[in-house]
mmCIF file of C-alpha atoms and ligand atoms in Angstrom:
data_model
loop_
_atom_site.group_PDB
_atom_site.id
_atom_site.type_symbol
_atom_site.label_atom_id
_atom_site.label_comp_id
_atom_site.label_asym_id
_atom_site.label_seq_id
_atom_site.Cartn_x
_atom_site.Cartn_y
_atom_site.Cartn_z
ATOM 1 C CA MET A 225 75.043 -30.623 138.962
ATOM 2 C CA ARG A 226 75.641 -33.128 136.191
ATOM 3 C CA SER A 227 75.730 -31.589 132.704
ATOM 4 C CA TRP A 228 74.930 -33.762 129.660
ATOM 5 C CA SER A 229 77.100 -35.663 127.189
ATOM 6 C CA ALA A 230 79.098 -34.007 124.447
ATOM 7 C CA GLN A 231 79.672 -35.460 120.987
ATOM 8 C CA ASN A 232 82.939 -35.504 119.143
ATOM 9 C CA VAL A 233 83.080 -32.604 116.726
ATOM 10 C CA PRO A 234 84.940 -33.256 113.470
ATOM 11 C CA LYS A 235 87.773 -30.860 112.672
ATOM 12 C CA LEU A 236 87.243 -29.067 109.373
ATOM 13 C CA PRO A 237 89.901 -28.129 106.845
ATOM 14 C CA GLY A 238 90.493 -24.582 105.586
ATOM 15 C CA GLU A 239 90.094 -21.162 107.154
ATOM 16 C CA SER A 240 87.371 -20.148 109.570
ATOM 17 C CA ILE A 241 85.866 -16.649 109.669
ATOM 18 C CA PRO A 242 85.507 -14.563 112.884
ATOM 19 C CA LEU A 243 81.944 -14.577 114.199
ATOM 20 C CA ARG A 244 79.870 -11.431 113.958
ATOM 21 C CA LEU A 245 76.892 -11.324 116.271
ATOM 22 C CA TYR A 246 74.053 -8.962 117.107
ATOM 23 C CA ASP A 247 74.628 -7.231 120.425
ATOM 24 C CA THR A 248 71.345 -6.017 121.916
ATOM 25 C CA SER A 249 73.119 -3.455 124.088
ATOM 26 C CA ALA A 250 74.942 -1.939 121.077
ATOM 27 C CA ARG A 251 71.861 -2.423 118.879
ATOM 28 C CA GLN A 252 74.044 -3.655 116.043
ATOM 29 C CA VAL A 253 75.979 -6.590 114.662
ATOM 30 C CA ARG A 254 79.591 -6.552 115.850
ATOM 31 C CA GLN A 255 82.521 -8.913 115.577
ATOM 32 C CA THR A 256 83.090 -11.117 118.599
ATOM 33 C CA ASP A 257 86.661 -11.002 119.782
ATOM 34 C CA PRO A 258 87.231 -13.764 122.321
ATOM 35 C CA GLY A 259 90.609 -14.739 123.706
ATOM 36 C CA PRO A 260 91.957 -18.289 123.346
ATOM 37 C CA THR A 261 89.073 -19.305 125.630
ATOM 38 C CA ALA A 262 85.717 -17.857 124.643
ATOM 39 C CA ARG A 263 83.378 -17.385 127.614
ATOM 40 C CA MET A 264 79.605 -17.676 127.349
ATOM 41 C CA TYR A 265 76.744 -17.762 129.827
ATOM 42 C CA VAL A 266 73.250 -18.721 128.736
ATOM 43 C CA CYS A 267 70.333 -18.467 131.141
ATOM 44 C CA GLY A 268 68.837 -21.871 131.854
ATOM 45 C CA ILE A 269 65.346 -23.152 132.399
ATOM 46 C CA THR A 270 63.072 -22.942 135.401
ATOM 47 C CA PRO A 271 62.384 -26.650 135.543
ATOM 48 C CA TYR A 272 58.648 -26.892 136.143
ATOM 49 C CA ASP A 273 57.663 -28.111 132.703
ATOM 50 C CA ALA A 274 59.290 -29.955 129.816
ATOM 51 C CA THR A 275 61.502 -28.272 127.222
ATOM 52 C CA HIS A 276 59.411 -26.642 124.538
ATOM 53 C CA LEU A 277 60.439 -25.608 121.059
ATOM 54 C CA GLY A 278 61.007 -22.016 122.207
ATOM 55 C CA HIS A 279 63.665 -23.198 124.701
ATOM 56 C CA ALA A 280 65.236 -25.412 122.070
ATOM 57 C CA ASN A 281 65.400 -22.419 119.728
ATOM 58 C CA THR A 282 67.395 -20.444 122.312
ATOM 59 C CA TYR A 283 69.875 -23.172 123.310
ATOM 60 C CA HIS A 284 70.318 -24.101 119.666
ATOM 61 C CA ALA A 285 71.245 -20.498 118.750
ATOM 62 C CA PHE A 286 74.003 -20.367 121.366
ATOM 63 C CA ASP A 287 75.139 -23.841 120.414
ATOM 64 C CA LEU A 288 75.863 -22.391 116.969
ATOM 65 C CA VAL A 289 77.893 -19.614 118.605
ATOM 66 C CA GLY A 290 80.000 -22.240 120.409
ATOM 67 C CA ARG A 291 80.438 -24.267 117.205
ATOM 68 C CA LEU A 292 81.653 -21.236 115.262
ATOM 69 C CA TRP A 293 84.138 -20.353 117.991
ATOM 70 C CA ARG A 294 85.423 -23.939 118.170
ATOM 71 C CA ASP A 295 85.820 -23.975 114.403
ATOM 72 C CA ALA A 296 87.913 -20.813 114.756
ATOM 73 C CA GLY A 297 90.215 -22.621 117.203
ATOM 74 C CA HIS A 298 88.906 -21.251 120.515
ATOM 75 C CA GLU A 299 88.259 -23.269 123.602
ATOM 76 C CA VAL A 300 84.689 -22.602 124.684
ATOM 77 C CA HIS A 301 83.927 -22.102 128.353
ATOM 78 C CA TYR A 302 80.177 -22.284 128.583
ATOM 79 C CA THR A 303 78.155 -21.990 131.787
ATOM 80 C CA GLN A 304 74.423 -22.432 132.262
ATOM 81 C CA ASN A 305 72.192 -22.328 135.323
ATOM 82 C CA ALA A 306 68.922 -23.995 136.218
ATOM 83 C CA THR A 307 66.539 -21.905 138.312
ATOM 84 C CA ASP A 308 65.677 -24.867 140.483
ATOM 85 C CA VAL A 309 63.944 -22.810 143.160
ATOM 86 C CA ASP A 310 61.564 -20.013 142.139
ATOM 87 C CA ASP A 311 57.912 -19.017 142.461
ATOM 88 C CA PRO A 312 56.581 -20.706 139.290
ATOM 89 C CA LEU A 313 58.285 -23.984 140.229
ATOM 90 C CA LEU A 314 56.890 -23.858 143.775
ATOM 91 C CA GLU A 315 53.415 -23.014 142.478
ATOM 92 C CA ARG A 316 53.438 -25.916 140.011
ATOM 93 C CA ALA A 317 54.685 -28.309 142.693
ATOM 94 C CA GLU A 318 51.874 -27.174 144.987
ATOM 95 C CA GLN A 319 49.230 -27.579 142.263
ATOM 96 C CA THR A 320 50.353 -31.069 141.278
ATOM 97 C CA GLY A 321 51.163 -32.345 144.771
ATOM 98 C CA VAL A 322 54.753 -33.194 143.847
ATOM 99 C CA ALA A 323 57.702 -32.106 146.013
ATOM 100 C CA TRP A 324 59.365 -29.115 144.322
ATOM 101 C CA GLN A 325 62.787 -30.819 144.432
ATOM 102 C CA GLU A 326 61.377 -33.884 142.723
ATOM 103 C CA LEU A 327 59.648 -31.800 140.043
ATOM 104 C CA ALA A 328 62.853 -29.868 139.360
ATOM 105 C CA GLU A 329 64.970 -32.996 139.192
ATOM 106 C CA ARG A 330 62.563 -34.731 136.822
ATOM 107 C CA GLU A 331 62.267 -31.793 134.435
ATOM 108 C CA ILE A 332 66.013 -31.121 134.433
ATOM 109 C CA GLU A 333 66.609 -34.765 133.504
ATOM 110 C CA LEU A 334 64.129 -34.452 130.644
ATOM 111 C CA PHE A 335 65.859 -31.257 129.527
ATOM 112 C CA ARG A 336 69.244 -33.028 129.473
ATOM 113 C CA GLY A 337 67.763 -35.758 127.293
ATOM 114 C CA ASP A 338 66.258 -33.198 124.913
ATOM 115 C CA MET A 339 69.531 -31.296 124.626
ATOM 116 C CA GLU A 340 71.483 -34.489 123.964
ATOM 117 C CA ALA A 341 69.012 -35.651 121.324
ATOM 118 C CA LEU A 342 69.286 -32.291 119.549
ATOM 119 C CA ARG A 343 73.095 -32.555 119.807
ATOM 120 C CA ILE A 344 73.416 -29.307 121.700
ATOM 121 C CA MET A 345 76.865 -29.154 123.282
ATOM 122 C CA PRO A 346 76.736 -29.235 127.084
ATOM 123 C CA PRO A 347 77.889 -26.404 129.342
ATOM 124 C CA ARG A 348 81.107 -26.990 131.273
ATOM 125 C CA GLU A 349 79.251 -26.001 134.433
ATOM 126 C CA TYR A 350 75.560 -26.722 134.727
ATOM 127 C CA VAL A 351 74.642 -25.096 138.022
ATOM 128 C CA GLY A 352 71.447 -25.435 140.011
ATOM 129 C CA VAL A 353 70.739 -22.348 142.092
ATOM 130 C CA THR A 354 70.087 -24.510 145.156
ATOM 131 C CA GLU A 355 73.723 -25.639 144.929
ATOM 132 C CA VAL A 356 75.083 -22.101 145.253
ATOM 133 C CA VAL A 357 72.710 -20.215 147.561
ATOM 134 C CA GLY A 358 75.644 -19.342 149.866
ATOM 135 C CA ARG A 359 77.637 -17.879 146.955
ATOM 136 C CA VAL A 360 74.662 -15.814 145.838
ATOM 137 C CA ALA A 361 74.167 -14.538 149.396
ATOM 138 C CA ASP A 362 77.890 -13.584 149.468
ATOM 139 C CA LEU A 363 77.464 -11.517 146.326
ATOM 140 C CA ILE A 364 74.417 -9.752 147.806
ATOM 141 C CA SER A 365 76.493 -8.961 150.930
ATOM 142 C CA ARG A 366 79.179 -7.533 148.644
ATOM 143 C CA LEU A 367 76.592 -5.288 146.989
ATOM 144 C CA SER A 368 75.257 -4.232 150.382
ATOM 145 C CA ALA A 369 78.781 -3.296 151.470
ATOM 146 C CA LYS A 370 78.933 -0.995 148.443
ATOM 147 C CA GLY A 371 75.735 0.708 149.573
ATOM 148 C CA VAL A 372 73.566 -0.135 146.565
ATOM 149 C CA THR A 373 70.959 -2.212 148.402
ATOM 150 C CA TYR A 374 68.327 -1.669 151.083
ATOM 151 C CA GLU A 375 66.166 -3.851 153.247
ATOM 152 C CA LEU A 376 62.396 -4.035 153.265
ATOM 153 C CA ASP A 377 60.760 -6.319 155.865
ATOM 154 C CA GLY A 378 63.732 -8.687 155.740
ATOM 155 C CA ASP A 379 63.875 -8.746 151.912
ATOM 156 C CA VAL A 380 66.836 -7.106 150.183
ATOM 157 C CA TYR A 381 66.407 -4.865 147.125
ATOM 158 C CA PHE A 382 68.817 -3.360 144.638
ATOM 159 C CA ASN A 383 68.428 0.406 144.619
ATOM 160 C CA VAL A 384 68.000 1.290 140.942
ATOM 161 C CA ALA A 385 69.095 4.876 141.651
ATOM 162 C CA ASP A 386 72.568 3.401 142.307
ATOM 163 C CA ALA A 387 72.715 1.740 138.867
ATOM 164 C CA PRO A 388 74.177 4.415 136.551
ATOM 165 C CA LYS A 389 74.144 2.125 133.505
ATOM 166 C CA PHE A 390 70.587 0.908 134.026
ATOM 167 C CA GLY A 391 68.748 0.952 130.686
ATOM 168 C CA GLN A 392 71.817 0.489 128.508
ATOM 169 C CA VAL A 393 71.299 -3.200 127.790
ATOM 170 C CA SER A 394 67.670 -2.947 126.686
ATOM 171 C CA GLY A 395 67.549 0.679 125.552
ATOM 172 C CA TYR A 396 63.931 0.743 126.771
ATOM 173 C CA ASP A 397 62.322 3.875 128.201
ATOM 174 C CA GLU A 398 60.928 3.907 131.714
ATOM 175 C CA GLN A 399 57.329 3.301 130.688
ATOM 176 C CA GLU A 400 58.267 0.211 128.739
ATOM 177 C CA MET A 401 60.475 -0.970 131.594
ATOM 178 C CA LEU A 402 57.655 -0.604 134.104
ATOM 179 C CA ALA A 403 55.260 -2.591 131.922
ATOM 180 C CA LEU A 404 57.733 -5.434 131.343
ATOM 181 C CA PHE A 405 58.861 -5.447 134.963
ATOM 182 C CA ALA A 406 55.286 -6.080 136.114
ATOM 183 C CA GLU A 407 54.738 -8.704 133.417
ATOM 184 C CA ARG A 408 57.943 -10.648 134.069
ATOM 185 C CA GLY A 409 58.070 -11.315 137.784
ATOM 186 C CA GLY A 410 58.808 -7.820 139.139
ATOM 187 C CA ASP A 411 56.838 -6.072 141.892
ATOM 188 C CA PRO A 412 56.599 -2.386 140.865
ATOM 189 C CA ASP A 413 53.664 -1.704 143.192
ATOM 190 C CA ARG A 414 55.056 -3.018 146.460
ATOM 191 C CA GLN A 415 54.641 -0.524 149.276
ATOM 192 C CA GLY A 416 57.844 0.738 150.856
ATOM 193 C CA LYS A 417 60.102 0.426 147.815
ATOM 194 C CA ARG A 418 62.141 3.502 146.993
ATOM 195 C CA HIS A 419 61.534 3.155 143.261
ATOM 196 C CA PRO A 420 59.089 0.848 141.428
ATOM 197 C CA LEU A 421 61.985 -0.661 139.399
ATOM 198 C CA ASP A 422 64.099 -1.621 142.442
ATOM 199 C CA TRP A 423 64.465 -5.367 142.152
ATOM 200 C CA LEU A 424 64.531 -8.174 144.667
ATOM 201 C CA LEU A 425 67.914 -9.702 145.530
ATOM 202 C CA TRP A 426 66.954 -11.783 148.562
ATOM 203 C CA ARG A 427 63.538 -13.001 149.634
ATOM 204 C CA ALA A 428 63.217 -13.616 153.361
ATOM 205 C CA GLU A 429 61.644 -16.907 154.377
ATOM 206 C CA ARG A 430 57.854 -17.120 154.009
ATOM 207 C CA PRO A 431 55.799 -19.830 155.706
ATOM 208 C CA GLY A 432 55.836 -23.057 153.701
ATOM 209 C CA GLU A 433 58.565 -21.901 151.305
ATOM 210 C CA PRO A 434 62.072 -23.339 151.068
ATOM 211 C CA ALA A 435 64.752 -21.205 152.728
ATOM 212 C CA TRP A 436 68.455 -21.338 153.465
ATOM 213 C CA ASP A 437 70.483 -19.864 156.327
ATOM 214 C CA SER A 438 72.717 -16.971 155.326
ATOM 215 C CA PRO A 439 74.242 -13.805 156.772
ATOM 216 C CA LEU A 440 71.186 -12.066 155.252
ATOM 217 C CA GLY A 441 68.880 -14.206 157.389
ATOM 218 C CA ARG A 442 66.916 -17.246 156.250
ATOM 219 C CA GLY A 443 65.567 -16.938 152.730
ATOM 220 C CA ARG A 444 66.324 -17.536 149.080
ATOM 221 C CA PRO A 445 67.849 -15.593 146.197
ATOM 222 C CA GLY A 446 65.965 -13.448 143.703
ATOM 223 C CA TRP A 447 66.130 -14.477 140.053
ATOM 224 C CA HIS A 448 68.512 -11.948 138.446
ATOM 225 C CA ILE A 449 71.246 -12.149 141.079
ATOM 226 C CA GLU A 450 71.574 -15.935 140.735
ATOM 227 C CA CYS A 451 72.810 -15.660 137.144
ATOM 228 C CA THR A 452 75.141 -12.788 137.996
ATOM 229 C CA ALA A 453 76.699 -14.819 140.818
ATOM 230 C CA ILE A 454 77.053 -18.012 138.748
ATOM 231 C CA ALA A 455 78.518 -16.152 135.765
ATOM 232 C CA LEU A 456 80.942 -14.232 137.987
ATOM 233 C CA ASP A 457 82.080 -17.362 139.849
ATOM 234 C CA ASN A 458 82.672 -19.435 136.729
ATOM 235 C CA LEU A 459 83.511 -16.991 133.936
ATOM 236 C CA GLY A 460 84.520 -13.735 135.630
ATOM 237 C CA ALA A 461 83.397 -10.241 134.631
ATOM 238 C CA GLY A 462 83.765 -9.059 131.046
ATOM 239 C CA TYR A 463 82.938 -12.464 129.565
ATOM 240 C CA ASP A 464 82.136 -12.693 125.870
ATOM 241 C CA VAL A 465 78.439 -13.461 125.472
ATOM 242 C CA ALA A 466 75.430 -13.392 127.783
ATOM 243 C CA GLY A 467 72.602 -15.178 126.023
ATOM 244 C CA GLY A 468 68.955 -16.017 126.372
ATOM 245 C CA GLY A 469 65.582 -15.533 124.752
ATOM 246 C CA SER A 470 64.479 -11.994 123.871
ATOM 247 C CA ASP A 471 62.076 -12.069 126.842
ATOM 248 C CA LEU A 472 65.175 -11.942 129.078
ATOM 249 C CA ILE A 473 66.409 -8.584 127.754
ATOM 250 C CA PHE A 474 64.398 -6.811 130.418
ATOM 251 C CA PRO A 475 64.414 -6.991 133.353
ATOM 252 C CA HIS A 476 66.625 -10.097 133.658
ATOM 253 C CA HIS A 477 69.738 -9.117 131.702
ATOM 254 C CA GLU A 478 69.333 -5.423 132.432
ATOM 255 C CA CYS A 479 69.334 -6.030 136.196
ATOM 256 C CA GLY A 480 72.094 -8.648 135.983
ATOM 257 C CA ALA A 481 74.352 -6.258 134.081
ATOM 258 C CA SER A 482 73.928 -3.555 136.735
ATOM 259 C CA GLU A 483 74.535 -6.069 139.537
ATOM 260 C CA GLY A 484 77.762 -7.195 137.856
ATOM 261 C CA HIS A 485 78.819 -3.603 137.330
ATOM 262 C CA ALA A 486 78.154 -2.653 140.950
ATOM 263 C CA ALA A 487 80.017 -5.704 142.265
ATOM 264 C CA THR A 488 83.094 -5.533 140.031
ATOM 265 C CA GLY A 489 83.234 -2.016 138.611
ATOM 266 C CA GLU A 490 83.481 -3.595 135.183
ATOM 267 C CA TRP A 491 81.285 -2.383 132.322
ATOM 268 C CA PRO A 492 80.007 -4.021 130.264
ATOM 269 C CA PHE A 493 79.611 -7.031 132.535
ATOM 270 C CA ALA A 494 79.289 -9.150 129.372
ATOM 271 C CA LYS A 495 80.713 -7.934 126.059
ATOM 272 C CA PHE A 496 77.636 -9.052 124.119
ATOM 273 C CA TYR A 497 74.037 -9.398 125.202
ATOM 274 C CA THR A 498 72.527 -11.588 122.538
ATOM 275 C CA HIS A 499 68.956 -12.817 122.310
ATOM 276 C CA ALA A 500 67.062 -15.449 120.388
ATOM 277 C CA GLY A 501 63.589 -14.797 118.996
ATOM 278 C CA MET A 502 60.353 -16.221 120.319
ATOM 279 C CA VAL A 503 58.528 -19.180 118.846
ATOM 280 C CA ALA A 504 54.755 -18.927 118.547
ATOM 281 C CA LEU A 505 51.987 -21.467 118.195
ATOM 282 C CA ASP A 506 48.465 -20.605 117.045
ATOM 283 C CA GLY A 507 49.336 -16.932 116.766
ATOM 284 C CA GLU A 508 50.774 -16.510 120.260
ATOM 285 C CA LYS A 509 54.263 -16.722 121.749
ATOM 286 C CA MET A 510 54.864 -20.194 123.155
ATOM 287 C CA SER A 511 54.818 -19.899 126.915
ATOM 288 C CA LYS A 512 54.079 -22.030 129.899
ATOM 289 C CA SER A 513 51.548 -19.592 131.232
ATOM 290 C CA LYS A 514 49.509 -19.725 127.989
ATOM 291 C CA GLY A 515 49.878 -23.494 127.676
ATOM 292 C CA ASN A 516 50.450 -23.373 123.894
ATOM 293 C CA LEU A 517 53.573 -25.491 123.910
ATOM 294 C CA VAL A 518 55.210 -27.910 121.515
ATOM 295 C CA PHE A 519 57.328 -30.173 123.713
ATOM 296 C CA VAL A 520 60.646 -31.383 122.341
ATOM 297 C CA SER A 521 60.333 -34.667 124.245
ATOM 298 C CA LYS A 522 57.020 -35.402 122.506
ATOM 299 C CA MET A 523 58.266 -34.259 119.110
ATOM 300 C CA ARG A 524 61.307 -36.490 119.262
ATOM 301 C CA ARG A 525 59.185 -39.554 119.856
ATOM 302 C CA GLU A 526 57.598 -38.929 116.458
ATOM 303 C CA HIS A 527 60.403 -37.305 114.464
ATOM 304 C CA ASP A 528 64.126 -37.624 113.937
ATOM 305 C CA PRO A 529 65.774 -35.129 116.336
ATOM 306 C CA MET A 530 67.934 -33.980 113.419
ATOM 307 C CA ALA A 531 64.772 -32.930 111.581
ATOM 308 C CA ILE A 532 63.736 -30.946 114.682
ATOM 309 C CA ARG A 533 67.145 -29.285 114.574
ATOM 310 C CA LEU A 534 66.633 -28.472 110.897
ATOM 311 C CA VAL A 535 63.334 -26.748 111.771
ATOM 312 C CA LEU A 536 65.320 -24.471 114.093
ATOM 313 C CA LEU A 537 68.121 -23.940 111.565
ATOM 314 C CA ALA A 538 65.596 -22.930 108.900
ATOM 315 C CA HIS A 539 64.842 -19.771 110.916
ATOM 316 C CA HIS A 540 67.226 -16.973 111.735
ATOM 317 C CA TYR A 541 67.865 -17.139 115.486
ATOM 318 C CA ARG A 542 66.713 -13.570 116.069
ATOM 319 C CA ALA A 543 63.467 -13.965 114.152
ATOM 320 C CA ASP A 544 60.147 -14.531 115.879
ATOM 321 C CA TRP A 545 58.367 -17.336 114.061
ATOM 322 C CA GLU A 546 55.375 -19.577 114.340
ATOM 323 C CA TYR A 547 55.535 -23.339 114.468
ATOM 324 C CA VAL A 548 53.272 -25.176 112.017
ATOM 325 C CA PRO A 549 53.429 -28.948 111.280
ATOM 326 C CA GLU A 550 54.512 -28.285 107.659
ATOM 327 C CA LEU A 551 57.859 -27.147 109.061
ATOM 328 C CA ILE A 552 58.778 -30.580 110.382
ATOM 329 C CA ALA A 553 57.609 -32.229 107.150
ATOM 330 C CA GLU A 554 59.828 -29.861 105.178
ATOM 331 C CA ALA A 555 62.764 -30.545 107.525
ATOM 332 C CA GLU A 556 62.301 -34.299 107.111
ATOM 333 C CA ARG A 557 62.412 -33.928 103.319
ATOM 334 C CA ARG A 558 65.596 -31.885 103.631
ATOM 335 C CA LEU A 559 67.201 -34.403 105.980
ATOM 336 C CA ALA A 560 66.395 -37.236 103.565
ATOM 337 C CA LEU A 561 67.879 -35.253 100.669
ATOM 338 C CA TRP A 562 71.081 -34.509 102.596
ATOM 339 C CA ARG A 563 71.391 -38.144 103.694
ATOM 340 C CA SER A 564 70.974 -39.420 100.120
ATOM 341 C CA ALA A 565 73.397 -36.805 98.818
ATOM 342 C CA THR A 566 76.128 -37.658 101.318
ATOM 343 C CA GLY A 567 75.567 -41.389 100.816
ATOM 344 C CA VAL A 568 76.776 -41.289 97.203
ATOM 345 C CA ALA A 569 80.275 -42.431 96.222
ATOM 346 C CA ALA A 570 81.240 -39.065 94.736
ATOM 347 C CA GLY A 571 79.744 -35.592 94.523
ATOM 348 C CA PRO A 572 80.558 -32.085 93.376
ATOM 349 C CA PRO A 573 83.607 -30.604 95.156
ATOM 350 C CA ALA A 574 82.547 -29.215 98.545
ATOM 351 C CA GLU A 575 85.381 -26.841 99.549
ATOM 352 C CA GLU A 576 83.474 -23.868 98.202
ATOM 353 C CA LEU A 577 80.337 -25.014 100.009
ATOM 354 C CA LEU A 578 82.288 -25.199 103.276
ATOM 355 C CA ALA A 579 83.560 -21.636 102.731
ATOM 356 C CA THR A 580 80.000 -20.429 102.010
ATOM 357 C CA VAL A 581 78.496 -22.122 105.073
ATOM 358 C CA ARG A 582 81.222 -20.643 107.285
ATOM 359 C CA GLU A 583 80.726 -17.232 105.785
ATOM 360 C CA ARG A 584 76.909 -17.330 106.186
ATOM 361 C CA LEU A 585 77.064 -18.535 109.787
ATOM 362 C CA ALA A 586 79.778 -16.053 110.733
ATOM 363 C CA ASP A 587 77.405 -13.301 109.583
ATOM 364 C CA ASP A 588 75.203 -13.228 112.698
ATOM 365 C CA LEU A 589 74.377 -16.942 112.357
ATOM 366 C CA ASP A 590 72.553 -16.771 109.039
ATOM 367 C CA SER A 591 71.608 -20.453 109.145
ATOM 368 C CA PRO A 592 68.743 -20.237 106.587
ATOM 369 C CA SER A 593 71.221 -19.184 103.866
ATOM 370 C CA ALA A 594 73.640 -21.916 104.949
ATOM 371 C CA LEU A 595 70.858 -24.500 104.482
ATOM 372 C CA THR A 596 70.065 -23.165 101.003
ATOM 373 C CA ALA A 597 73.715 -23.540 99.982
ATOM 374 C CA ILE A 598 73.805 -27.142 101.256
ATOM 375 C CA ASP A 599 70.514 -27.926 99.461
ATOM 376 C CA ALA A 600 72.041 -26.770 96.152
ATOM 377 C CA TRP A 601 75.075 -29.015 96.628
ATOM 378 C CA ALA A 602 72.867 -31.952 97.665
ATOM 379 C CA GLU A 603 70.608 -31.638 94.636
ATOM 380 C CA GLN A 604 73.629 -31.748 92.340
ATOM 381 C CA ALA A 605 75.046 -34.726 94.207
ATOM 382 C CA VAL A 606 71.856 -36.803 93.952
ATOM 383 C CA ALA A 607 71.618 -35.848 90.254
ATOM 384 C CA GLY A 608 74.981 -37.575 89.807
ATOM 385 C CA ASP A 609 76.986 -34.392 89.134
ATOM 386 C CA GLY A 610 80.532 -34.480 90.378
ATOM 387 C CA ARG A 611 83.372 -36.927 90.747
ATOM 388 C CA ASP A 612 84.928 -35.789 94.018
ATOM 389 C CA THR A 613 85.054 -38.904 96.174
ATOM 390 C CA ALA A 614 86.056 -36.903 99.291
ATOM 391 C CA ALA A 615 83.122 -34.474 98.985
ATOM 392 C CA PRO A 616 80.327 -36.520 100.643
ATOM 393 C CA ALA A 617 82.439 -37.044 103.786
ATOM 394 C CA LEU A 618 83.396 -33.374 103.891
ATOM 395 C CA VAL A 619 79.725 -32.349 103.720
ATOM 396 C CA ARG A 620 78.868 -34.825 106.489
ATOM 397 C CA ASP A 621 81.627 -33.298 108.616
ATOM 398 C CA LEU A 622 80.573 -29.737 107.950
ATOM 399 C CA THR A 623 76.894 -30.281 108.821
ATOM 400 C CA ASP A 624 78.027 -32.112 111.947
ATOM 401 C CA ALA A 625 80.637 -29.588 113.128
ATOM 402 C CA LEU A 626 78.952 -26.316 112.180
ATOM 403 C CA LEU A 627 75.243 -27.133 112.329
ATOM 404 C CA GLY A 628 75.151 -30.012 114.807
ATOM 405 C CA VAL A 629 73.316 -32.161 112.244
ATOM 406 C CA THR A 630 74.660 -35.685 111.900
ATOM 407 C CA LEU A 631 73.826 -37.412 108.621
ATOM 408 C CA THR A 632 75.131 -40.846 109.522
HETATM 409 ZN ZN1 ZN B 109 69.769 -15.721 133.777
#
């Protein structure tokens, strides 16, 4: 499927710093250590509703990861999926009387526009699940050949008893797993399963639901296996970062990691499992099911997309935070300050600022501290301190390359 457009990223002078990132599975911040090509997979949207600020927060966080790696001289191989066939999408299509394909296409197009406006770098492969059903079915057959699956009324399940590493990504105990599994699309109570946490790999055709022919019979893939198959096909096992929102830690990334392990023998399937925090509105996590959403498409009709990006940058990516309108007002003031400061003929020297911003971002993407450092430089520049005529352009380049914020 078509990805979206990339911008040119200015090359910055001086030395970059290796990126340290929080790894959920290690429960600590560790240094990333990619090869010449850094490989990242970030779980995409289920396109039944427009991009909300919580989505933007996630894709923005991993955009920073890519920017830091590029600054350090790596190529970035980034893959993302779109879950363009799944229960919530089919339900929404049914409720609104729109064909599910049409709904998916429309919302994916809106998502592309939102990502472009926020200057989030596009994935190299943007893959709709409906494009790769055959590949996903092949991977399920591979797992079946290894004896880790079983069939139940035509559906295929992963047998959790055959997943020796299960639990290592999330670190959750069984009680917590069971609660989250039920809450996030799992079916712990289905009769005939060997264990409540066994998860669905293939759903046999049901009347009125879309289905594809495959060696497993007619049906469609389960959610977790689609990402495992797309990551494996495009990036290979042992890739650098698997990313998503913190609501994907369990069961989605936990199950995906065990699928990848069973298929390839490689552990960990991704070197880092990294997760962005949740954005709340009116005291509750923003979610489609609760309907408390701030849509990026609506926000960008009223505000400069760069101010929206500054709202995201003002929060640490792992933090859970609540959106209030004061945040966009504050971001607009900051954007105006930065634009005035980089519009002057000369400012204070900015080499030290560049080193500080790199250092702050390399420390588990500490963007709030990076913003504070840029604010201090900008205030001096608008006060007329400094005679460095190259400094304003350098600051424009650094906000562009490292933060994705263009000031021109
Ligand atoms: Zn995923």
